[in-house]
Short mmCIF file of C-alpha atoms in Angstrom, two decimals:
data_model
loop_
_atom_site.label_atom_id
_atom_site.label_comp_id
_atom_site.label_asym_id
_atom_site.label_seq_id
_atom_site.Cartn_x
_atom_site.Cartn_y
_atom_site.Cartn_z
CA MET A 873 278.66 -13.22 -178.00
CA ILE A 874 278.64 -12.56 -181.07
CA SER A 875 277.96 -9.48 -183.46
CA LEU A 876 277.01 -9.32 -186.75
CA ILE A 877 278.90 -5.98 -188.78
CA PHE A 878 279.36 -4.73 -192.05
CA TYR A 879 282.12 -3.32 -193.11
CA PHE A 880 283.31 -1.30 -196.56
CA LEU A 881 286.83 -1.38 -195.50
CA ILE A 882 289.52 -3.30 -197.78
CA PHE A 883 290.38 -6.31 -196.33
CA GLN A 884 293.56 -6.46 -194.56
CA LEU A 885 295.86 -10.16 -194.71
CA SER A 886 298.80 -10.72 -192.65
CA VAL A 887 301.09 -13.16 -192.92
CA SER A 888 302.40 -15.58 -189.49
CA TYR A 889 303.98 -18.51 -190.26
CA VAL A 890 307.27 -18.09 -190.65
CA PRO A 891 310.13 -20.82 -191.70
CA GLU A 892 312.71 -21.82 -188.51
CA LEU A 893 316.57 -21.04 -189.73
CA SER A 894 319.47 -22.58 -190.13
CA GLU A 895 321.79 -22.60 -186.38
CA ASN A 896 324.62 -23.79 -185.06
CA LEU A 897 326.67 -22.47 -188.14
CA LYS A 898 329.86 -23.66 -188.94
CA MET A 899 332.90 -22.74 -192.53
CA VAL A 900 333.68 -26.36 -193.39
CA GLU A 901 336.87 -26.43 -195.64
CA VAL A 902 337.45 -28.29 -198.00
CA TYR A 903 339.87 -28.72 -200.78
CA GLY A 904 338.29 -27.18 -203.83
CA THR A 905 337.55 -23.69 -206.77
CA PRO A 906 334.08 -21.77 -207.36
CA LYS A 907 333.99 -23.35 -211.47
CA GLU A 908 330.17 -20.99 -212.22
CA SER A 909 329.79 -17.83 -210.40
CA SER A 910 329.03 -14.78 -210.74
CA GLY A 911 329.21 -11.29 -209.06
CA ILE A 912 331.94 -11.79 -207.42
CA PHE A 913 333.97 -9.55 -205.07
CA ARG A 914 337.39 -9.65 -204.48
CA MET A 915 338.80 -9.04 -200.97
CA PRO A 916 341.01 -6.65 -199.65
CA THR A 917 344.30 -8.28 -199.46
CA GLN A 918 345.27 -6.87 -195.83
CA GLU A 919 342.60 -10.04 -194.57
CA ASN A 920 343.87 -13.77 -194.06
CA TRP A 921 341.81 -16.72 -193.84
CA LEU A 922 340.85 -16.71 -190.95
CA ASP A 923 339.57 -12.79 -190.86
CA CYS A 924 337.47 -14.82 -194.22
CA LEU A 925 335.99 -17.20 -192.20
CA TYR A 926 334.63 -15.52 -189.49
CA LYS A 927 333.36 -12.69 -191.83
CA CYS A 928 331.93 -15.00 -194.38
CA LEU A 929 329.13 -16.85 -191.55
CA ALA A 930 328.40 -13.51 -189.70
CA THR A 931 327.24 -12.24 -193.16
CA TRP A 932 323.63 -13.27 -193.23
CA ASN A 933 323.63 -14.20 -196.45
CA CYS A 934 327.74 -15.82 -197.56
CA VAL A 935 327.44 -19.39 -199.33
CA LEU A 936 331.41 -19.41 -199.59
CA VAL A 937 334.51 -18.59 -198.90
CA SER A 938 337.73 -19.11 -201.68
CA GLN A 939 340.63 -18.57 -200.23
CA LEU A 940 343.36 -16.84 -202.58
CA PRO A 941 346.84 -16.09 -202.47
CA ASP A 942 346.11 -12.00 -201.50
CA GLY A 943 343.18 -12.84 -199.53
CA CYS A 944 340.23 -13.87 -200.35
CA GLU A 945 336.34 -14.31 -202.49
CA TYR A 946 333.08 -14.13 -200.75
CA PHE A 947 330.08 -15.98 -202.80
CA ASN A 948 326.29 -14.29 -201.55
CA THR A 949 323.45 -16.77 -202.72
CA GLN A 950 322.53 -16.32 -206.39
CA GLU A 951 326.30 -16.18 -206.86
CA ILE A 952 327.91 -19.09 -207.28
CA LYS A 953 326.42 -22.19 -208.45
CA SER A 954 329.41 -24.86 -208.64
CA VAL A 955 332.34 -25.59 -206.83
CA THR A 956 334.92 -28.50 -208.47
CA ARG A 957 335.98 -30.95 -206.15
CA LEU A 958 339.73 -30.80 -205.56
CA THR A 959 342.73 -32.95 -203.55
CA SER A 960 345.42 -31.09 -201.77
CA SER A 961 348.26 -31.40 -204.07
CA HIS A 962 346.67 -28.52 -205.75
CA GLY A 963 346.55 -26.22 -202.64
CA ARG A 964 342.68 -24.69 -203.26
CA VAL A 965 340.93 -24.23 -200.14
CA VAL A 966 337.05 -22.84 -199.82
CA ALA A 967 334.96 -23.39 -196.98
CA PHE A 968 331.33 -23.83 -196.99
CA LYS A 969 328.66 -22.51 -194.24
CA ILE A 970 327.46 -25.17 -193.05
CA SER A 971 324.56 -26.31 -189.90
CA LEU A 972 325.99 -28.62 -187.90
CA THR A 973 324.25 -29.76 -184.94
CA ASP A 974 326.61 -32.46 -183.91
CA CYS A 975 330.82 -32.87 -184.49
CA PRO A 976 330.33 -35.51 -187.85
CA PRO A 977 331.93 -38.27 -187.79
CA VAL A 978 335.82 -39.00 -188.46
CA PRO A 979 335.07 -40.95 -192.09
CA GLN A 980 332.20 -38.79 -193.33
CA THR A 981 333.72 -36.40 -196.02
CA PRO A 982 333.02 -32.57 -195.85
CA PRO A 983 331.30 -30.80 -196.42
CA LEU A 984 328.17 -33.41 -196.51
CA PHE A 985 329.60 -35.73 -194.22
CA GLY A 986 327.56 -38.52 -196.32
CA ASN A 987 324.56 -36.96 -195.91
CA VAL A 988 322.50 -36.18 -199.39
CA SER A 989 322.54 -32.89 -199.18
CA SER A 990 323.18 -29.73 -196.90
CA THR A 991 320.31 -27.23 -196.45
CA LEU A 992 320.92 -23.45 -194.75
CA ILE A 993 317.30 -21.53 -194.21
CA ILE A 994 318.75 -17.30 -194.04
CA THR A 995 316.67 -14.41 -193.67
CA ASP A 996 317.27 -10.56 -195.01
CA GLY A 997 316.11 -9.40 -191.66
CA SER A 998 312.44 -8.87 -193.29
CA ASP A 999 309.80 -11.03 -194.75
CA ASN A 1000 312.24 -12.79 -197.20
CA TYR A 1001 313.48 -16.10 -196.26
CA TYR A 1002 315.39 -18.09 -198.37
CA LYS A 1003 317.13 -21.42 -199.07
CA SER A 1004 320.39 -22.59 -200.03
CA GLU A 1005 321.08 -26.31 -200.52
CA ILE A 1006 324.40 -28.15 -201.73
CA THR A 1007 324.49 -31.14 -203.13
CA GLU A 1008 327.02 -33.08 -205.11
CA THR A 1009 328.70 -34.89 -207.74
CA SER A 1010 331.35 -37.50 -208.25
CA ASP A 1011 333.63 -34.14 -208.88
CA THR A 1012 332.24 -31.23 -208.26
CA TRP A 1013 329.45 -29.47 -205.28
CA ASN A 1014 326.07 -27.97 -206.71
CA PHE A 1015 324.30 -24.86 -204.64
CA ASN A 1016 320.47 -24.36 -206.07
CA TYR A 1017 318.56 -21.31 -204.16
CA SER A 1018 315.07 -20.96 -203.55
CA ILE A 1019 313.15 -18.81 -201.73
CA HIS A 1020 310.00 -18.45 -199.09
CA LYS A 1021 306.54 -18.00 -200.54
CA CYS A 1022 302.52 -18.34 -199.22
CA LEU A 1023 299.64 -17.73 -200.45
CA THR A 1024 298.56 -14.08 -199.60
CA ASP A 1025 295.49 -14.14 -201.12
CA ILE A 1026 292.90 -15.52 -203.45
CA PRO A 1027 295.25 -16.34 -207.06
CA GLU A 1028 293.17 -13.79 -209.86
CA ASN A 1029 293.87 -16.79 -211.94
CA TYR A 1030 292.68 -19.41 -210.29
CA THR A 1031 291.93 -23.46 -211.91
CA PRO A 1032 287.76 -23.24 -210.41
CA MET A 1033 288.01 -26.74 -208.82
CA VAL A 1034 284.25 -27.32 -208.96
CA HIS A 1035 283.62 -29.51 -206.46
CA HIS A 1036 280.03 -30.13 -205.95
CA GLY A 1037 278.22 -31.51 -202.61
CA GLU A 1038 280.50 -33.96 -200.63
CA PRO A 1039 283.17 -33.43 -198.05
CA TYR A 1040 286.59 -31.27 -198.86
CA SER A 1041 289.36 -31.59 -196.43
CA MET A 1042 292.32 -28.82 -196.60
CA ARG A 1043 295.23 -30.44 -193.78
CA LEU A 1044 297.14 -27.60 -191.56
CA THR A 1045 300.96 -27.86 -191.90
CA SER A 1046 300.77 -25.36 -189.06
CA PRO A 1047 298.93 -23.92 -186.70
CA PHE A 1048 295.93 -21.90 -187.60
CA ALA A 1049 297.35 -18.79 -185.35
CA PRO A 1050 296.24 -15.49 -185.24
CA GLY A 1051 297.60 -13.74 -188.19
CA GLU A 1052 296.68 -16.56 -190.62
CA THR A 1053 293.67 -16.07 -192.99
CA PHE A 1054 291.00 -19.08 -194.56
CA PHE A 1055 289.40 -18.22 -197.51
CA MET A 1056 287.35 -19.59 -199.88
CA THR A 1057 284.76 -19.30 -203.69
CA GLY A 1058 282.20 -20.79 -204.91
CA LYS A 1059 278.20 -20.79 -204.88
CA THR A 1060 276.14 -21.56 -202.34
CA PRO A 1061 273.41 -24.58 -203.08
CA ALA A 1062 269.89 -24.29 -204.73
CA TYR A 1063 266.77 -23.71 -201.90
CA GLY A 1064 266.02 -26.92 -199.29
CA ASN A 1065 270.03 -27.45 -197.97
CA ARG A 1066 273.07 -25.55 -196.28
CA PHE A 1067 276.74 -26.21 -196.34
CA SER A 1068 279.22 -26.42 -193.25
CA ILE A 1069 282.78 -25.18 -192.61
CA SER A 1070 284.70 -26.94 -189.83
CA PHE A 1071 287.66 -25.94 -188.76
CA TYR A 1072 288.55 -29.85 -186.73
CA ARG A 1073 290.74 -31.88 -185.01
CA GLU A 1074 290.34 -35.24 -184.98
CA GLY A 1075 291.60 -36.94 -182.14
CA THR A 1076 292.81 -40.92 -181.01
CA GLY A 1077 290.99 -43.26 -180.14
CA GLY A 1078 287.67 -41.42 -180.70
CA GLY A 1079 287.38 -39.84 -177.94
CA ASN A 1080 289.42 -36.43 -178.64
CA ASN A 1081 287.48 -34.51 -182.13
CA ALA A 1082 287.03 -30.57 -181.66
CA TYR A 1083 285.81 -28.74 -183.24
CA ALA A 1084 287.34 -25.00 -182.23
CA LEU A 1085 284.61 -23.71 -185.03
CA ARG A 1086 282.17 -25.09 -187.12
CA TYR A 1087 279.76 -22.57 -188.80
CA ARG A 1088 276.88 -23.58 -191.26
CA ILE A 1089 274.77 -21.18 -193.58
CA SER A 1090 271.05 -23.09 -194.08
CA ASN A 1091 269.09 -20.90 -197.57
CA GLY A 1092 265.82 -22.99 -196.62
CA PHE A 1093 266.79 -26.23 -195.55
CA GLU A 1094 264.12 -27.72 -192.92
CA ASP A 1095 262.74 -23.88 -193.94
CA GLN A 1096 265.96 -22.01 -191.82
CA THR A 1097 267.60 -20.01 -193.18
CA ASN A 1098 269.97 -18.49 -190.91
CA THR A 1099 273.74 -19.14 -190.29
CA GLU A 1100 275.26 -21.25 -187.35
CA ILE A 1101 278.01 -20.64 -185.25
CA SER A 1102 278.79 -23.26 -182.86
CA THR A 1103 281.55 -24.94 -181.29
CA TRP A 1104 282.38 -28.81 -179.93
CA PHE A 1105 284.25 -30.45 -177.11
CA ASN A 1106 284.10 -34.32 -179.52
CA GLN A 1107 281.41 -35.78 -181.59
CA THR A 1108 278.79 -35.33 -179.21
CA THR A 1109 279.54 -32.43 -176.69
CA GLU A 1110 278.08 -28.97 -178.65
CA ILE A 1111 279.58 -26.22 -175.22
CA LYS A 1112 278.70 -23.18 -177.22
CA ARG A 1113 276.85 -22.00 -180.05
CA ASP A 1114 275.41 -18.85 -181.47
CA GLY A 1115 272.20 -19.74 -183.41
CA ASN A 1116 269.96 -17.56 -186.00
CA LEU A 1117 271.59 -15.55 -187.35
CA ARG A 1118 271.83 -13.82 -190.18
CA ASN A 1119 272.82 -15.56 -193.52
CA PRO A 1120 273.69 -13.02 -196.20
CA TYR A 1121 273.64 -14.96 -198.54
CA ALA A 1122 270.83 -15.93 -202.11
CA PRO A 1123 271.00 -19.39 -203.10
CA LEU A 1124 272.62 -20.08 -205.99
CA GLN A 1125 274.29 -17.45 -205.52
CA ASP A 1126 278.63 -16.20 -206.00
CA PHE A 1127 280.31 -15.84 -202.56
CA GLU A 1128 283.93 -15.63 -201.08
CA ILE A 1129 284.66 -16.79 -197.70
CA ARG A 1130 287.55 -15.19 -195.31
CA VAL A 1131 288.45 -16.65 -191.70
CA ASN A 1132 291.18 -15.20 -189.67
CA SER A 1133 291.33 -14.73 -185.67
CA THR A 1134 293.23 -12.94 -182.32
CA ASP A 1135 293.50 -14.98 -179.77
CA THR A 1136 290.02 -14.27 -178.01
CA VAL A 1137 287.71 -13.25 -181.56
CA ALA A 1138 287.03 -15.49 -185.38
CA ASN A 1139 286.22 -12.89 -187.67
CA ILE A 1140 284.15 -14.39 -190.32
CA TYR A 1141 283.90 -12.63 -193.58
CA LEU A 1142 280.91 -13.72 -196.03
CA ASN A 1143 281.43 -11.75 -198.82
CA SER A 1144 280.61 -7.33 -197.30
CA THR A 1145 278.91 -9.08 -194.06
CA LEU A 1146 281.10 -9.78 -190.85
CA LEU A 1147 280.00 -12.11 -187.82
CA GLN A 1148 282.50 -12.02 -184.70
CA TYR A 1149 282.48 -14.98 -182.50
CA THR A 1150 284.06 -15.83 -179.15
CA LEU A 1151 286.22 -18.91 -178.97
CA ASP A 1152 286.41 -21.00 -176.16
CA PRO A 1153 289.38 -21.58 -174.96
CA ARG A 1154 288.79 -25.38 -173.91
CA VAL A 1155 288.99 -26.08 -177.94
CA PRO A 1156 292.23 -23.74 -179.16
CA LEU A 1157 291.74 -22.55 -183.04
CA THR A 1158 295.52 -23.35 -182.80
CA ASP A 1159 294.94 -26.78 -182.06
CA MET A 1160 293.00 -27.72 -185.61
CA THR A 1161 294.59 -30.17 -188.44
CA GLN A 1162 291.85 -29.31 -190.56
CA ILE A 1163 289.35 -27.39 -192.51
CA VAL A 1164 286.62 -29.69 -193.90
CA ILE A 1165 283.96 -28.40 -195.28
CA ASN A 1166 280.11 -30.68 -195.89
CA PHE A 1167 281.86 -32.37 -192.68
CA GLY A 1168 279.79 -35.51 -191.72
CA GLY A 1169 277.58 -36.58 -194.53
CA TYR A 1170 274.54 -34.38 -193.00
CA ALA A 1171 271.13 -34.42 -194.93
CA GLY A 1172 270.79 -31.57 -197.16
CA LEU A 1173 275.26 -30.52 -197.18
CA ASN A 1174 275.69 -29.29 -200.78
CA VAL A 1175 277.36 -26.12 -201.91
CA THR A 1176 280.03 -25.81 -204.99
CA LEU A 1177 283.57 -25.26 -204.34
CA TYR A 1178 285.93 -23.08 -206.92
CA TYR A 1179 288.53 -22.07 -204.59
CA ILE A 1180 289.77 -23.52 -201.43
CA GLY A 1181 293.63 -21.95 -199.04
CA TRP A 1182 295.06 -20.25 -196.54
CA THR A 1183 298.15 -18.05 -195.69
CA GLY A 1184 299.69 -21.56 -194.06
CA ASP A 1185 300.06 -22.77 -197.80
CA CYS A 1186 303.51 -22.24 -197.87
CA TRP A 1187 306.49 -23.36 -201.01
CA TYR A 1188 309.90 -22.52 -202.07
CA GLU A 1189 310.43 -21.40 -205.62
CA PRO A 1190 314.02 -21.34 -207.28
CA LEU A 1191 315.42 -18.67 -208.58
CA VAL A 1192 317.10 -18.32 -210.98
#
């Protein structure tokens, strides 16, 4: 069943996607000394080196500890930029926090053990996630830091796509789970046309294509002005349809569409109108791999796209 609801509250967005945290953390000792740093904190002299290692390992944002004659110095994210490589003759030791699943091969040199880089994904316990990456040159180890960011809403100053008519596909890089939101802006087509939005999974061998959610908005196409929502098991088997729903848009009208869901219901926001559609458990929304505008090249499909995105669009933004 479908219900039509008018809403006048501010639409609240939430984000469910979080990056996978680094596991199997170890402290790896090498000969070296901090080269570029800031915000250094000198430990009290009563702490021995083993205590320093354990404390850095247990502190979420500690990435390096340096041994001193009377204690140690801790370096958290953004507090250390590079470490000078030394030999045993210098007697200076530092320890990197590294994610190591298995014991590294003996011939490989720590702390990267033959890898191009080593990455830590860490969190402060809230919604903030950080990446600390170590790379190396012939004489230094270098740190780069970034923070995990995701779209939370339509950007205020986006550059319009001005995409017309033809199909447009956006791949989902993670499941469209409850808490995620899809958003799209554009202009409806002229009278006599329609457009569609499909949450789609492309199967293998042609037998597993599916639409958890496909809705078409018509303005005069074949004398129909309505909204239609359906679920398809494959290209030819429709298992559910709610048709002849109200279309709140006029021809050539700017629009904003948003979609989110619970485990059982999809919420489709058409400007100030909310359509709620009961999902079919045989075609889970979380299994969909693409969101496609005007999929299939059917007659009368046309729309102008300005912006399309979702809250699962995430990246790491460098910290300076």
